[in-house]
Amino acid sequence: QVQLVESGGGLVQAGGSLRLSCEASGRAFSTLGMGWFRQAPGKEREFIAGINWRGDTTYYADSAKGRFTISRDNNIDTLYLQMNSLKPEDTAVYYCAAEPYGRTVRGGTPDYWGQGTQVTVSS
């Protein structure tokens, strides 16, 4: 099994930045494809960004392009999401997710999920 724990969420004003982290355990991190999703109150879960096992391929939803950057550090089993120019519409619970074949997550329903971290952007 794979355990994922997100951190780094919080309250930020519009235009500000946050960096989310996701620490993985239970399986070799460098074999996992990873991704970030979010879910706002009353809305469906939304894909944000994905990255392959090596970190040399990334994929972004239109809502994230130009503002968010996904990256990973396989030396410390950690996935990141750098979020800049935040808007109130970005307010949501953010989840990291993993799939076991090392492929870039591009949406769908990966096999493993973290508990989520709350991001609130005020105006």
GROMACS .gro file of C-alpha atoms in nm:
model
  123
    1GLN     CA    1   0.000   0.000   0.000
    2VAL     CA    2   0.089   0.367  -0.035
    3GLN     CA    3   0.034   0.637   0.227
    4LEU     CA    4   0.018   1.002   0.122
    5VAL     CA    5   0.015   1.300   0.357
    6GLU     CA    6  -0.041   1.655   0.231
    7SER     CA    7   0.071   1.970   0.408
    8GLY     CA    8   0.119   2.340   0.339
    9GLY     CA    9  -0.240   2.455   0.304
   10GLY     CA   10  -0.375   2.759   0.480
   11LEU     CA   11  -0.527   3.103   0.440
   12VAL     CA   12  -0.380   3.344   0.187
   13GLN     CA   13  -0.493   3.669   0.028
   14ALA     CA   14  -0.572   3.691  -0.342
   15GLY     CA   15  -0.254   3.731  -0.543
   16GLY     CA   16  -0.046   3.544  -0.289
   17SER     CA   17   0.137   3.212  -0.309
   18LEU     CA   18   0.144   2.876  -0.134
   19ARG     CA   19   0.350   2.563  -0.177
   20LEU     CA   20   0.179   2.234  -0.100
   21SER     CA   21   0.378   1.922  -0.014
   22CYS     CA   22   0.287   1.553  -0.023
   23GLU     CA   23   0.505   1.298   0.152
   24ALA     CA   24   0.477   0.936   0.039
   25SER     CA   25   0.557   0.611   0.218
   26GLY     CA   26   0.487   0.239   0.184
   27ARG     CA   27   0.630   0.201  -0.166
   28ALA     CA   28   0.929   0.334  -0.358
   29PHE     CA   29   0.824   0.689  -0.446
   30SER     CA   30   1.029   0.692  -0.764
   31THR     CA   31   0.808   0.418  -0.913
   32LEU     CA   32   0.484   0.619  -0.875
   33GLY     CA   33   0.309   0.855  -1.108
   34MET     CA   34   0.167   1.145  -0.908
   35GLY     CA   35  -0.096   1.414  -0.936
   36TRP     CA   36  -0.284   1.692  -0.759
   37PHE     CA   37  -0.662   1.732  -0.744
   38ARG     CA   38  -0.893   1.971  -0.564
   39GLN     CA   39  -1.256   1.982  -0.456
   40ALA     CA   40  -1.445   2.300  -0.373
   41PRO     CA   41  -1.763   2.297  -0.161
   42GLY     CA   42  -2.058   2.170  -0.363
   43LYS     CA   43  -1.846   2.092  -0.668
   44GLU     CA   44  -1.698   1.782  -0.828
   45ARG     CA   45  -1.337   1.683  -0.781
   46GLU     CA   46  -1.113   1.861  -1.030
   47PHE     CA   47  -0.778   1.753  -1.172
   48ILE     CA   48  -0.500   2.010  -1.141
   49ALA     CA   49  -0.162   1.869  -1.247
   50GLY     CA   50   0.029   1.544  -1.293
   51ILE     CA   51   0.389   1.425  -1.315
   52ASN     CA   52   0.554   1.098  -1.415
   53TRP     CA   53   0.783   0.881  -1.203
   54ARG     CA   54   1.101   1.054  -1.317
   55GLY     CA   55   0.968   1.408  -1.307
   56ASP     CA   56   1.054   1.487  -1.668
   57THR     CA   57   0.693   1.486  -1.793
   58THR     CA   58   0.417   1.709  -1.655
   59TYR     CA   59   0.057   1.778  -1.749
   60TYR     CA   60  -0.168   2.065  -1.636
   61ALA     CA   61  -0.536   2.146  -1.638
   62ASP     CA   62  -0.621   2.476  -1.805
   63SER     CA   63  -0.706   2.627  -1.467
   64ALA     CA   64  -0.349   2.566  -1.348
   65LYS     CA   65  -0.142   2.656  -1.654
   66GLY     CA   66   0.080   2.959  -1.603
   67ARG     CA   67   0.012   2.983  -1.229
   68PHE     CA   68   0.081   2.641  -1.076
   69THR     CA   69   0.391   2.421  -1.102
   70ILE     CA   70   0.408   2.054  -1.010
   71SER     CA   71   0.743   1.901  -0.918
   72ARG     CA   72   0.890   1.616  -0.717
   73ASP     CA   73   1.203   1.532  -0.519
   74ASN     CA   74   1.258   1.158  -0.534
   75ASN     CA   75   1.545   1.184  -0.285
   76ILE     CA   76   1.299   1.270  -0.005
   77ASP     CA   77   0.981   1.105  -0.141
   78THR     CA   78   0.798   1.435  -0.175
   79LEU     CA   79   0.564   1.587  -0.432
   80TYR     CA   80   0.508   1.964  -0.454
   81LEU     CA   81   0.256   2.205  -0.596
   82GLN     CA   82   0.372   2.566  -0.616
   83MET     CA   83   0.069   2.794  -0.647
   84ASN     CA   84   0.115   3.159  -0.748
   85SER     CA   85  -0.129   3.440  -0.825
   86LEU     CA   86  -0.397   3.271  -0.620
   87LYS     CA   87  -0.761   3.363  -0.669
   88PRO     CA   88  -1.066   3.315  -0.445
   89GLU     CA   89  -1.185   3.056  -0.699
   90ASP     CA   90  -0.885   2.841  -0.600
   91THR     CA   91  -1.037   2.784  -0.255
   92ALA     CA   92  -1.075   2.408  -0.211
   93VAL     CA   93  -0.944   2.099  -0.038
   94TYR     CA   94  -0.634   1.987  -0.228
   95TYR     CA   95  -0.543   1.619  -0.256
   96CYS     CA   96  -0.236   1.439  -0.383
   97ALA     CA   97  -0.277   1.105  -0.556
   98ALA     CA   98  -0.058   0.822  -0.689
   99GLU     CA   99  -0.082   0.551  -0.952
  100PRO     CA  100   0.145   0.245  -0.938
  101TYR     CA  101   0.275   0.232  -1.296
  102GLY     CA  102   0.476   0.553  -1.293
  103ARG     CA  103   0.258   0.723  -1.554
  104THR     CA  104   0.177   1.092  -1.553
  105VAL     CA  105  -0.160   1.140  -1.384
  106ARG     CA  106  -0.393   1.324  -1.623
  107GLY     CA  107  -0.720   1.296  -1.434
  108GLY     CA  108  -0.942   0.999  -1.365
  109THR     CA  109  -0.922   0.812  -1.036
  110PRO     CA  110  -0.570   0.713  -0.927
  111ASP     CA  111  -0.529   0.422  -0.687
  112TYR     CA  112  -0.403   0.609  -0.381
  113TRP     CA  113  -0.510   0.935  -0.214
  114GLY     CA  114  -0.405   1.157   0.073
  115GLN     CA  115  -0.638   1.309   0.332
  116GLY     CA  116  -0.636   1.655   0.177
  117THR     CA  117  -0.525   1.999   0.290
  118GLN     CA  118  -0.746   2.309   0.296
  119VAL     CA  119  -0.652   2.611   0.086
  120THR     CA  120  -0.856   2.928   0.141
  121VAL     CA  121  -0.797   3.238  -0.070
  122SER     CA  122  -0.957   3.557   0.058
  123SER     CA  123  -1.041   3.867  -0.144
   0.00000   0.00000   0.00000
